[in-house]
Short mmCIF file of C-alpha atoms in Angstrom, two decimals:
data_model
loop_
_atom_site.label_atom_id
_atom_site.label_comp_id
_atom_site.label_asym_id
_atom_site.label_seq_id
_atom_site.Cartn_x
_atom_site.Cartn_y
_atom_site.Cartn_z
CA MET D 1452 124.71 121.47 93.59
CA GLU D 1453 122.62 118.79 92.17
CA LYS D 1454 118.91 118.24 93.57
CA GLU D 1455 118.41 114.80 95.04
CA TYR D 1456 115.26 112.88 94.01
CA GLU D 1457 113.42 110.18 95.90
CA PHE D 1458 112.02 107.21 94.15
CA TRP D 1459 108.04 107.59 93.99
CA PRO D 1460 107.22 104.32 96.03
CA ASP D 1461 109.50 105.70 98.94
CA GLN D 1462 107.68 109.07 98.81
CA ILE D 1463 104.22 107.30 98.91
CA ALA D 1464 105.41 104.99 101.67
CA LYS D 1465 106.45 107.96 103.87
CA THR D 1466 103.21 109.85 103.16
CA LEU D 1467 101.36 106.77 104.20
CA VAL D 1468 103.19 106.21 107.39
CA LYS D 1469 102.72 110.03 108.37
CA LYS D 1470 99.00 110.27 107.41
CA TRP D 1471 97.71 106.81 108.66
CA LYS D 1472 98.94 105.90 112.30
CA VAL D 1473 97.91 102.34 112.18
CA LYS D 1474 99.61 99.06 113.38
CA LYS D 1475 99.95 97.64 109.93
CA GLN D 1476 99.71 98.99 106.47
CA VAL D 1477 97.81 96.75 104.15
CA VAL D 1478 98.39 97.25 100.42
CA THR D 1479 95.74 95.75 98.07
CA THR D 1480 96.04 95.22 94.37
CA GLY D 1481 94.21 93.66 91.61
CA THR D 1482 93.98 93.10 87.88
CA SER D 1483 91.38 93.89 85.42
CA MET D 1484 90.64 90.82 83.30
CA SER D 1485 88.57 92.77 80.61
CA GLY D 1486 89.98 92.24 77.17
CA GLU D 1487 92.94 90.37 75.98
CA PRO D 1488 95.81 89.93 78.56
CA HIS D 1489 98.64 92.38 78.23
CA ILE D 1490 101.44 93.84 80.35
CA GLY D 1491 99.30 96.82 81.22
CA ASN D 1492 97.00 94.38 83.18
CA ALA D 1493 99.91 94.04 85.64
CA ASN D 1494 100.27 97.75 86.42
CA ASP D 1495 98.24 97.91 89.51
CA VAL D 1496 99.97 94.78 90.95
CA ILE D 1497 103.49 96.12 90.20
CA ARG D 1498 102.78 99.54 91.69
CA GLY D 1499 101.28 97.98 94.83
CA HIS D 1500 104.34 95.73 95.17
CA ALA D 1501 106.77 98.62 94.79
CA ILE D 1502 104.93 100.54 97.67
CA PHE D 1503 104.81 97.32 99.82
CA LEU D 1504 108.63 96.94 99.38
CA ALA D 1505 109.09 100.58 100.35
CA LEU D 1506 107.10 100.22 103.37
CA LYS D 1507 109.20 97.09 104.34
CA LYS D 1508 112.29 99.10 103.79
CA LEU D 1509 111.14 101.73 106.23
CA LYS D 1510 110.53 98.60 108.67
CA VAL D 1511 106.84 99.33 108.67
CA PRO D 1512 104.68 96.29 109.29
CA ALA D 1513 102.96 95.67 105.98
CA GLU D 1514 100.82 93.19 104.22
CA LEU D 1515 100.27 92.57 100.47
#
């Protein structure tokens, strides 16, 4: 029997909902503009957006 895995943003979204009993989840992100721009600068924004989408999938009121 194969073990089933859950995508990491879904795990985080479920943890947030369980831990924080709030009316709306607010996900904040940002970029660091130090040095030359590169794809790594988008890391925080991409992760935040993935968690935001996971919250929406759970039908949790969320703001990005």
